[in-house]
Coordinates of C-alpha atoms and ligand atoms in Angstrom, one line a residue:
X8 CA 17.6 24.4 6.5
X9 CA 19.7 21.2 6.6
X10 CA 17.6 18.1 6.7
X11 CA 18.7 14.4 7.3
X12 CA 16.5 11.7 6.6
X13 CA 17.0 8.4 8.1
X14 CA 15.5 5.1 5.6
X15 CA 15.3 5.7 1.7
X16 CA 12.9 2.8 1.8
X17 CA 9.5 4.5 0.1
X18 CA 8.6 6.8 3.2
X19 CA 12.3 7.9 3.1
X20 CA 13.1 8.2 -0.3
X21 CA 10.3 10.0 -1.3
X22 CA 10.1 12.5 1.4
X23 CA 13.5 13.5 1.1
X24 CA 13.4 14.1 -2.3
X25 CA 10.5 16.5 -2.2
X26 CA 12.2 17.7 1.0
X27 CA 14.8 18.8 -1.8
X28 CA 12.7 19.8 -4.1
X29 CA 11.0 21.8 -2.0
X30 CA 14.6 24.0 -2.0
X31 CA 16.1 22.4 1.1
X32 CA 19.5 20.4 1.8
X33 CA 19.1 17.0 1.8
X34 CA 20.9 14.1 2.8
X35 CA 19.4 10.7 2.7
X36 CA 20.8 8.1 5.0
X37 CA 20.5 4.3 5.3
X38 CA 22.8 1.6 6.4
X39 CA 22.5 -1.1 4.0
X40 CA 25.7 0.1 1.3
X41 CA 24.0 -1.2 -1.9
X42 CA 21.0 0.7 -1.8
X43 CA 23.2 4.1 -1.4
X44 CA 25.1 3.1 -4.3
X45 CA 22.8 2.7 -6.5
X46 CA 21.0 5.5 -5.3
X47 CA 24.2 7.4 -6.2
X48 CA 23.8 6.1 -9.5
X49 CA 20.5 7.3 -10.1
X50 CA 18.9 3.8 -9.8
X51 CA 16.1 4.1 -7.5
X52 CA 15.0 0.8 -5.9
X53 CA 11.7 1.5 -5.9
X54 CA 9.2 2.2 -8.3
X55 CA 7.1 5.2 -7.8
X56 CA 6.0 6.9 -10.8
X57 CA 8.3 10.5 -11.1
X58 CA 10.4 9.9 -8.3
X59 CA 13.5 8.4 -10.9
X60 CA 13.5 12.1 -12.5
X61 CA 13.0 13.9 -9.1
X62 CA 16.1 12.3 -7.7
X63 CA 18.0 13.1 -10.8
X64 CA 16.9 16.8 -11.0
X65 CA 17.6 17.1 -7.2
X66 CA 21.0 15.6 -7.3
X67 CA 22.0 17.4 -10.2
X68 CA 21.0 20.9 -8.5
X69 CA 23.4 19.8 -5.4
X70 CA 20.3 19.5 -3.2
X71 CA 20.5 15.9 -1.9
X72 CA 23.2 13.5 -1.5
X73 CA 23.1 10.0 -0.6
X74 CA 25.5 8.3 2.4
X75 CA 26.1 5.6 4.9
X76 CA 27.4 7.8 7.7
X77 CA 24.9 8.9 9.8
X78 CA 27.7 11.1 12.3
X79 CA 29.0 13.4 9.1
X80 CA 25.4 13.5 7.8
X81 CA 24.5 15.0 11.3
X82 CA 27.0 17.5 11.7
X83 CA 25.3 20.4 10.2
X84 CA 21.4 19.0 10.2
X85 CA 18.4 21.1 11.4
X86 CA 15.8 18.8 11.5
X87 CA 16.1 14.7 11.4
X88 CA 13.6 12.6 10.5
X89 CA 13.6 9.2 11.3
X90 CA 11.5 7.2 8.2
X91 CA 12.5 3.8 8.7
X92 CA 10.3 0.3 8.5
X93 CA 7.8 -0.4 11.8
X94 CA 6.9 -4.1 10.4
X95 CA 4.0 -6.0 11.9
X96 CA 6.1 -7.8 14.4
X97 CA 5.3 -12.0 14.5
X98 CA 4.9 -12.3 17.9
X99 CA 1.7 -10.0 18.8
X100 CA 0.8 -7.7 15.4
X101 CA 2.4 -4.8 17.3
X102 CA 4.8 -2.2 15.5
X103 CA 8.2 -3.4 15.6
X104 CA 10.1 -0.1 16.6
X105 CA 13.4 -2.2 16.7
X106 CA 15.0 0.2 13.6
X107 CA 12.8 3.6 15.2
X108 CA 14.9 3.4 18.5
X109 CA 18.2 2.2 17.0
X110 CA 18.2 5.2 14.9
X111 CA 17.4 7.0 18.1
X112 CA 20.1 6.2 19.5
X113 CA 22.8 6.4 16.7
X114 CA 21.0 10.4 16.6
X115 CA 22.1 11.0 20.1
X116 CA 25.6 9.7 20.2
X117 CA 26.3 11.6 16.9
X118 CA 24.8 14.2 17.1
X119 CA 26.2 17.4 18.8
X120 CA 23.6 20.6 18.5
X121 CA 20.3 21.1 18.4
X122 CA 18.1 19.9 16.3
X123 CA 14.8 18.6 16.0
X124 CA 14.3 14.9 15.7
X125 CA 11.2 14.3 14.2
X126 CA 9.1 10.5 13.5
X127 CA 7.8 10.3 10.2
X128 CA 7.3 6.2 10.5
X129 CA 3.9 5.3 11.6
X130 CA 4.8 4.3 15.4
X131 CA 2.0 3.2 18.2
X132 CA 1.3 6.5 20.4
X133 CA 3.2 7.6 23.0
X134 CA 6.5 6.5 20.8
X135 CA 8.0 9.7 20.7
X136 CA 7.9 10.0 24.1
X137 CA 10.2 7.3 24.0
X138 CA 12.6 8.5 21.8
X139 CA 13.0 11.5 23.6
X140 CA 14.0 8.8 26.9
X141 CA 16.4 7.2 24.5
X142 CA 18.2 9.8 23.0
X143 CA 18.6 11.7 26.7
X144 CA 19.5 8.8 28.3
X145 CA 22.4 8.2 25.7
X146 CA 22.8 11.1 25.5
X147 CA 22.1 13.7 28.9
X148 CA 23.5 17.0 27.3
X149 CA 22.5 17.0 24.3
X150 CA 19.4 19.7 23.5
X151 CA 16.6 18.8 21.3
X152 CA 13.5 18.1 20.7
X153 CA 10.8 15.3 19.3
X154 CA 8.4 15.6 16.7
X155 CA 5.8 13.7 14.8
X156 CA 5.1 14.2 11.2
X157 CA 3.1 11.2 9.8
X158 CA 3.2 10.6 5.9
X159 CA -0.2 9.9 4.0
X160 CA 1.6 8.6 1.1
X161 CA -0.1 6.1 -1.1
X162 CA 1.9 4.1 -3.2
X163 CA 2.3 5.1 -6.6
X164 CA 0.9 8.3 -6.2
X165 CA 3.5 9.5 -3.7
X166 CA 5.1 12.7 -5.3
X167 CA 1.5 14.3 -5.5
X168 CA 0.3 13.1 -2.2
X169 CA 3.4 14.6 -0.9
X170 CA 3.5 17.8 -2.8
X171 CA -0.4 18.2 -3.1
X172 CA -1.6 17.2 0.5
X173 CA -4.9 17.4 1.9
X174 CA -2.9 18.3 5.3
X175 CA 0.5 18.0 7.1
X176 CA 0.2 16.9 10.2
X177 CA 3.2 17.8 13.0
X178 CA 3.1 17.0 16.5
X179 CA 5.4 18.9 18.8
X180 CA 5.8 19.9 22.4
X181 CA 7.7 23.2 22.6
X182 CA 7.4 26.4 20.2
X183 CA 10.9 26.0 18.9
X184 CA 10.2 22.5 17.8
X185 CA 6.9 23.6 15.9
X186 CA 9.1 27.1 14.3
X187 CA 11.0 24.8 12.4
X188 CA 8.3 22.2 11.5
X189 CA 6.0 25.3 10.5
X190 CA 9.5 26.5 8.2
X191 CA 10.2 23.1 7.0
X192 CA 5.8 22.9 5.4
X193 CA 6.3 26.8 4.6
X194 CA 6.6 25.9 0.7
X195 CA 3.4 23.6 1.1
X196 CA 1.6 26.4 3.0
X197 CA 2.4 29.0 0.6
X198 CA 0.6 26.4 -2.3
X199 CA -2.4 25.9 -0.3
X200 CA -2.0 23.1 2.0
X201 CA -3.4 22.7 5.7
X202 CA -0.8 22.3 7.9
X203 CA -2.3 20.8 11.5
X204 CA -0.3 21.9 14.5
X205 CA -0.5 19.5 17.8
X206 CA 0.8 17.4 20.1
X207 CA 2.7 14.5 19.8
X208 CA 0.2 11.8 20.9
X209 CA -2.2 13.4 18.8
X210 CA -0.5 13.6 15.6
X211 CA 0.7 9.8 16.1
X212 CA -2.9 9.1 16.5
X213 CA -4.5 11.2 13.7
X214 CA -2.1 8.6 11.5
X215 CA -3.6 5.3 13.0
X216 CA -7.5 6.8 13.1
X217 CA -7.3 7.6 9.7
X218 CA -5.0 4.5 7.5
X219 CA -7.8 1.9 9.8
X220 CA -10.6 4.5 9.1
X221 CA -10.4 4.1 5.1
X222 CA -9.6 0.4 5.7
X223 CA -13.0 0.6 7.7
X224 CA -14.5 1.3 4.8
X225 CA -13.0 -0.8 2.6
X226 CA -13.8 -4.3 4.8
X227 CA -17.2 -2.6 4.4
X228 CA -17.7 -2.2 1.1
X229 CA -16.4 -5.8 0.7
X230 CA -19.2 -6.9 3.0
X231 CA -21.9 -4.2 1.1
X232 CA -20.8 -6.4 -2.1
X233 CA -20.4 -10.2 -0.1
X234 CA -24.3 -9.2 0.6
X235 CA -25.3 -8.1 -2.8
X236 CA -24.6 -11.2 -4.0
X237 CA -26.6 -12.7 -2.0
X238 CA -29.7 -10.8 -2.5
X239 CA -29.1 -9.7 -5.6
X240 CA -28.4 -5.9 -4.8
X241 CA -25.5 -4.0 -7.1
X242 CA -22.6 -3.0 -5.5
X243 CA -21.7 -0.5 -8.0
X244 CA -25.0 1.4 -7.7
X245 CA -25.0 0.7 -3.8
X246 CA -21.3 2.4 -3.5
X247 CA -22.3 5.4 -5.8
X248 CA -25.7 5.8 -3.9
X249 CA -23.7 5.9 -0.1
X250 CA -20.7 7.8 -2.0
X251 CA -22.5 10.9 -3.2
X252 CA -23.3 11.7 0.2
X253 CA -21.0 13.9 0.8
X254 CA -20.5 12.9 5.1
X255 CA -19.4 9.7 3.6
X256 CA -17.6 10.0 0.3
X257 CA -16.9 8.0 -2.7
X258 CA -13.6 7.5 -2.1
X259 CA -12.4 3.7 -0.9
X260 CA -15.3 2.3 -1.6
X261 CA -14.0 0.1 -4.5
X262 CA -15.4 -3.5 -3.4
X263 CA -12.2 -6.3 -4.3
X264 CA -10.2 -8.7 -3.4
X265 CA -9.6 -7.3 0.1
X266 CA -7.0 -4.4 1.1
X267 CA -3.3 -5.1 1.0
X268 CA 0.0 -3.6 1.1
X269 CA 2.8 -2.3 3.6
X270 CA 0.1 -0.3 5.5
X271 CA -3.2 -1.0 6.2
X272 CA -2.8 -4.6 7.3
X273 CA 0.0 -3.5 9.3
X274 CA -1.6 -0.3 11.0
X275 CA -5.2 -1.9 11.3
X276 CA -3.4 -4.9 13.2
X277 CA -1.1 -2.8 15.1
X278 CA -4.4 -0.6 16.0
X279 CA -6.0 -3.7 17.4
X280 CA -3.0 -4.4 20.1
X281 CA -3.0 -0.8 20.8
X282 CA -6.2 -0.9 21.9
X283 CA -5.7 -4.2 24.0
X284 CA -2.8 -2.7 25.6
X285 CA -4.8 0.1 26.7
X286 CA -7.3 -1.7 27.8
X287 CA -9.9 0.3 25.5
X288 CA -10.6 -2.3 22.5
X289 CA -10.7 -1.1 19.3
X290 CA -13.3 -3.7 18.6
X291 CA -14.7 -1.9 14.8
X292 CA -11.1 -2.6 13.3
X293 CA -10.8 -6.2 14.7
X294 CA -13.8 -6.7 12.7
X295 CA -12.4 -4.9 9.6
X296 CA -8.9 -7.1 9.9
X297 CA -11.7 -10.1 10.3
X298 CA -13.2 -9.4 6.9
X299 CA -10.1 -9.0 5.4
X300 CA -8.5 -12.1 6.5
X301 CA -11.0 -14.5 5.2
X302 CA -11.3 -12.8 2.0
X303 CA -8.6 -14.5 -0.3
X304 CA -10.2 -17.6 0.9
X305 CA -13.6 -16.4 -0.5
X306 CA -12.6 -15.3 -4.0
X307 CA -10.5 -19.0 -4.0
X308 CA -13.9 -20.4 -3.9
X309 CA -15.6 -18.0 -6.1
X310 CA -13.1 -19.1 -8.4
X311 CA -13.2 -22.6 -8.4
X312 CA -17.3 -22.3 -8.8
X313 CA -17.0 -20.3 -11.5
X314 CA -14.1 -23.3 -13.3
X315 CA -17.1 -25.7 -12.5
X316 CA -16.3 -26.6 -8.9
X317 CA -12.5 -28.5 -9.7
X318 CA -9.7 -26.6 -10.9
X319 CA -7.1 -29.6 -10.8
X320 CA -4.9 -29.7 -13.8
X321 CA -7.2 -26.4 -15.5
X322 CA -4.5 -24.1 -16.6
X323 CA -5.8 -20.1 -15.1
X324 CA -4.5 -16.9 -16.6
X325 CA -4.2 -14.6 -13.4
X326 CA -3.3 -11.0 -14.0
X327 CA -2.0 -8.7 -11.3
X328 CA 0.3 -9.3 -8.2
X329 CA 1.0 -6.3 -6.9
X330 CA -1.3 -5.7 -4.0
X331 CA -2.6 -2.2 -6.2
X332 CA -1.6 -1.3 -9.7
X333 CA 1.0 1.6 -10.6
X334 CA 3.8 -0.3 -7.6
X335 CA 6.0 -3.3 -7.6
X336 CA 5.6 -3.7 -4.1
X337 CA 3.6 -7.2 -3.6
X338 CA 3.8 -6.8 0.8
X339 CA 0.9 -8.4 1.5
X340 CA -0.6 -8.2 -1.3
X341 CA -4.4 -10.5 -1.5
X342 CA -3.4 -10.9 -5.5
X343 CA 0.0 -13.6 -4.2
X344 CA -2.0 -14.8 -1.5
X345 CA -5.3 -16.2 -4.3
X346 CA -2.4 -17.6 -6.6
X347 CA -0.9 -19.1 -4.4
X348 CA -3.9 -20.8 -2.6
X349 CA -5.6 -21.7 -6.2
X350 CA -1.6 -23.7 -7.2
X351 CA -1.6 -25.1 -4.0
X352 CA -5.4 -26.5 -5.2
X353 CA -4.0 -28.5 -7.9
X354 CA -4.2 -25.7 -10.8
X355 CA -1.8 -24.3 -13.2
X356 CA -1.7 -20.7 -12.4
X357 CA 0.3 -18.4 -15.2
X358 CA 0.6 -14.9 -13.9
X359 CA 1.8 -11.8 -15.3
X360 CA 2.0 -8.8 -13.3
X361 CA 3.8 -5.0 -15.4
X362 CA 6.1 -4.8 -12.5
X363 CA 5.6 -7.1 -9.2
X364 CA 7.3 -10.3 -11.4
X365 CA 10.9 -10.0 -9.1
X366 CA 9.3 -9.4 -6.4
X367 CA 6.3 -11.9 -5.9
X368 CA 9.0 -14.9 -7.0
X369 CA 10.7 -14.3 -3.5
X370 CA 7.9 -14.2 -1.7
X371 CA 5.9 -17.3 -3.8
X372 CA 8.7 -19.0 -5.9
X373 CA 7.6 -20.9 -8.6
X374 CA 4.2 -22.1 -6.8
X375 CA 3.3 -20.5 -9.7
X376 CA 4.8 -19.8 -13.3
X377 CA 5.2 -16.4 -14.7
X378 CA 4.2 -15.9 -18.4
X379 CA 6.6 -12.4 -19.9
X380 CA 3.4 -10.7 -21.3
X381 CA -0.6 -11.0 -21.0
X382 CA -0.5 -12.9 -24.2
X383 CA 1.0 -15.9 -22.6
X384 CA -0.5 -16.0 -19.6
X385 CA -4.0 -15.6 -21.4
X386 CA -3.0 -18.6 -24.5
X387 CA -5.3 -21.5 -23.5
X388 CA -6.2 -20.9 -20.9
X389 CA -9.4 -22.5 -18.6
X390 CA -10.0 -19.5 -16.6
X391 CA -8.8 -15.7 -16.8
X392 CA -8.8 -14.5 -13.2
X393 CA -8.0 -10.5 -13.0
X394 CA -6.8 -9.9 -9.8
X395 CA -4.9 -6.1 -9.7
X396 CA -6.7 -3.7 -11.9
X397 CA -3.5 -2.6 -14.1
X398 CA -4.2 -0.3 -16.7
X399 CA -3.2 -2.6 -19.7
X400 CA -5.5 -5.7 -17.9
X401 CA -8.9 -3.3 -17.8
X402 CA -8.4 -2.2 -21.5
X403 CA -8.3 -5.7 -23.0
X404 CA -11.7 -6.3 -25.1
X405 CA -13.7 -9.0 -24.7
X406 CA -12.8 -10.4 -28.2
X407 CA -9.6 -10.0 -27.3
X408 CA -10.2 -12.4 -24.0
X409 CA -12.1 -14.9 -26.3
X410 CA -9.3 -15.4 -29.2
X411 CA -7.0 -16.1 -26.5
X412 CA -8.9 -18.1 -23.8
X413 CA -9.8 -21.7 -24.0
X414 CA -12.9 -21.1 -22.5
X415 CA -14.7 -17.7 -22.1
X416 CA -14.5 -17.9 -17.8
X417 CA -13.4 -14.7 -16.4
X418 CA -13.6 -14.1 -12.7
X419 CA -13.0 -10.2 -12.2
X420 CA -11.8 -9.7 -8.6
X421 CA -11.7 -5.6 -9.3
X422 CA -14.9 -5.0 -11.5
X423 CA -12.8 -3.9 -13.8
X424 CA -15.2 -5.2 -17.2
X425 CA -18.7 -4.7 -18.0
X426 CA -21.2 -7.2 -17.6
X427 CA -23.2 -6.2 -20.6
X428 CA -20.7 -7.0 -22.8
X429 CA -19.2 -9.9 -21.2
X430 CA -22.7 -11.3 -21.8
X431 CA -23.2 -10.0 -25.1
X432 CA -19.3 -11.5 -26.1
X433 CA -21.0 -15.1 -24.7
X434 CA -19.0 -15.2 -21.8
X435 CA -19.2 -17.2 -18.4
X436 CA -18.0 -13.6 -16.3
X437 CA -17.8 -13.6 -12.0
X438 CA -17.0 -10.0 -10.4
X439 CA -17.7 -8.7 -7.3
X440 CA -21.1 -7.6 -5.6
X441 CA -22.9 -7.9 -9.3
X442 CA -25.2 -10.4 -10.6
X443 CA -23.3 -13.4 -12.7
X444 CA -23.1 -13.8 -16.2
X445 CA -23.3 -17.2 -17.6
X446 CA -23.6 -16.5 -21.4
X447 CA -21.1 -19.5 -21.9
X448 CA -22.0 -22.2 -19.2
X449 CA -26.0 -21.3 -20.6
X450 CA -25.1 -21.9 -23.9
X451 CA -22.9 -25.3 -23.1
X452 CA -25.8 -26.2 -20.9
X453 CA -28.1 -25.5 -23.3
X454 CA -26.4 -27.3 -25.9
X455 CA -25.9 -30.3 -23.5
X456 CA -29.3 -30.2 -23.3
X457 CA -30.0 -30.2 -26.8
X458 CA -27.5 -33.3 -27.8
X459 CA -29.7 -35.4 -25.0
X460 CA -33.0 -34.7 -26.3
X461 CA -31.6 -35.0 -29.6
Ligands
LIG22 C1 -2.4 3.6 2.3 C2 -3.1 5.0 2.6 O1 -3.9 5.3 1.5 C3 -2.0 6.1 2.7 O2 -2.6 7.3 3.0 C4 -1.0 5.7 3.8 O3 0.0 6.7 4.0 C5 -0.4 4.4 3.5 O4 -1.4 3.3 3.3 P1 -1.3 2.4 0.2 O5 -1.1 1.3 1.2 O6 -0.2 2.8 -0.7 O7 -1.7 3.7 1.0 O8 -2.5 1.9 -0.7 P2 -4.0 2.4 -0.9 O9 -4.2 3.0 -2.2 O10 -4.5 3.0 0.3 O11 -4.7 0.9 -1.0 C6 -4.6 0.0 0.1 C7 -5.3 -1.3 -0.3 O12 -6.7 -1.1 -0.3 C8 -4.9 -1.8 -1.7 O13 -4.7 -3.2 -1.6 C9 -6.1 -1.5 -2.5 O14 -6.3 -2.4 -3.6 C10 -7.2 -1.6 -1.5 N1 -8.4 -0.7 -1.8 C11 -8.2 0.6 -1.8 C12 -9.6 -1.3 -2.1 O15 -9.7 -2.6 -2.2 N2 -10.7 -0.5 -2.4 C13 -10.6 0.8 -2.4 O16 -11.6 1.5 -2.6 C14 -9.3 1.4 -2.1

């Protein structure tokens, strides 16, 4: 089979590369000209570990091909699948499906057999039924039909929760349409995975319910840990206690800085105004976008506390923008939104992030400056503040921390170090939903205390 896929953003990209993988004909589409050329040059423009050597392998075996021209990419295609942006748009927090029903439309005035047309982009339900309006309208003889196939794709870890899925999901509403969905999954059948045949509203849903579900829990575990602190409960033991139950899980219930990224505070807002529009609130995820929107706010403080209630002038080491580790995407990402809020408070933030450098200067500039390596954001510094929980940031010891800090303050926004030795290495340490350590403010108080009665 001959599949197009519209968007090589990192829904697009990545699906049509397994697509091609997975032994079919590719071809990846997208208007904007650079990003084709590169792509044609092997340089991927995102970073998602294994895709750069998928791409390669697959263009080398003939098996995808990049292009601008939607009409020549059509003329042969089986299946189409529409994987383009659906940002939060300003004015309500609904999906903007500006790019969903232009492609749409370009689809039915170039294409010119059957094939089905299927939405992979997370879109509000009841948006395939409007695809299927705007491609007959533009098109009236044209046969075809609509599909949904949401993605579960978390960023870097895409390849495996594309080729390893605990289910594909494909909406359709005629046998024909669901023959060639049930082809296109057959190679992740044969390996195992569950593919889930229904309708399109319901396979639109199932994306929704499930993205705001494990943001549900997330805003809850946040809340599990805001309450710890305050009476002295530990969220670690507290997440591994609910977790082992096996109705609940232990997955997503890593307390932080609050969720970020391209998806859940786009689909948990978008969720919200589908409920208003259909006049059946979805009133457990207003509370869940709630939570999450005053959290940069509360680490902020929790930061200035622990620098001794001012932070004007105090120079803070903060580690991590990306909004998770292993990406360089920093789309909403909690990380930008603390450093920024903490410059804007009169402190001298240095961050360092692996891979989000390029991208969090166009969103913050140079609110902040941006050391080349964790050496030079930690030198002298007041504070350390550890903000995404990168590989290289978790394994730095504590002596490592105290050679390099000016004063032994770390606030740990991803409980990433161990209390126990942060007290025993005589440091002032904050994390989340976990008792304080104040091995360094003790000792300074101690000695304050000292030099008086001295
Ligand atoms: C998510 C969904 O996981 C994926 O299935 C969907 O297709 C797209 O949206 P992604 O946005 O890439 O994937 O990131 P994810 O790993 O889900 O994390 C989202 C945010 O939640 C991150 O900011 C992360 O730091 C935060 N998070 C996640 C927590 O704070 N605690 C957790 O336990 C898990």
């Amino acid at each position: 089979m001959n599949i197009v896929v519209i968007g090589t953003g990192y829904v697009g990209l990545v699906s049509g590369t397994c697509f091609a993988e997975m032994g079919f004909n590719v071809t990846c589409v997208d208007k904007i000209e650079d990003k084709i050329n590169k792509l044609k040059e092997n340089i991927i423009p995102i970073y998602e570990p294994g895709l750069e050597e998928m791409v390669a392998r697959n263009v080398t075996a003939g098996r995808i091909t990049f292009t601008t021209d939607l009409a020549a990419a059509l003329k042969d295609a089986d299946i189409v699948s529409i994987a383009v942006g659906t940002p939060t748009r300003k004015l309500d927090g609904y999906a903007d499906l500006t790019y969903v029903f232009d492609a749409a439309k370009e689809i039915a005035t170039a294409l010119d057999h059957y094939a089905v047309i299927v939405t992979k982009s997370t879109v509000p339900a009841g948006t395939g039924y409007k695809i299927r309006e705007i491609i007959q309208r533009t098109n009236p003889s044209l046969e075809f039909d609509i599909a949904s196939n949401p993605e579960f794709l978390r960023e870097g870890n895409a390849i495996t929760d594309f080729m390893e899925p605990d289910r594909v999901v494909c909406g359709t509403e005629s046998t024909r349409a669901r023959e060639h969905m049930a082809k296109l999954y057959a190679p992740l059948a044969k390996a195992g995975a569950e593919i889930i045949h229904t309708d399109i509203i319901s396979s639109e849903l199932i994306k929704y319910a499930a993205n705001t579900f494990l943001a549900t829990k997330v805003s809850f575990i946040n809340e599990m840990a805001d309450l710890c602190e305050k009476v002295g409960g530990n969220i670690t033991d507290v997440a591994y206690g609910m977790g082992t139950d096996q109705r609940i899980g232990n997955k997503f219930l890593q307390p932080g800085p609050g969720y970020g990224g391209s998806c859940f505070p786009k689909d948990t807002t978008a969720m919200v105004n589908i409920g208003e529009r259909a006049l059946s609130p979805i009133t457990i995820v207003d509370a869940v976008v709630k939570v999450n929107r005053a959290r940069p706010h509360r680490m902020v403080a929790k930061i200035i506390d622990a620098a001794g209630g001012d932070i004007e002038g105090k120079k803070i080491a903060f580690l991590g923008l990306t909004f998770k580790p292993n990406t360089d995407d920093v789309r909403d990402s909690i990380a930008i939104l603390v450093a920024d809020e903490l410059a804007r408070s009169g402190a001298t933030v240095v961050a360092y992030d692996p891979k989000g450098m390029d991208e969090a200067k166009e969103v913050i500039g140079q609110t902040v400056t941006y050391a080349t390596d964790t050496d030079e954001a930690l030198q002298d510094a007041d504070v350390m503040v550890l903000a995404t929980e990168w590989s290289e940031f978790c394994a730095l010891s504590p002596d490592t921390l105290r050679s390099k800090l000016k004063q032994p303050i770390v606030v740990d926004l991803r409980n990433a170090y161990d209390p126990a030795a942060m007290q025993q290495a005589g440091f002032d340490y904050i994390s989340i939903g976990r008792a304080p350590v104040f091995a360094y403010s003790g000792e300074q108080a101690a000695l304050a205390r000292q030099t008086k009665t001295a």
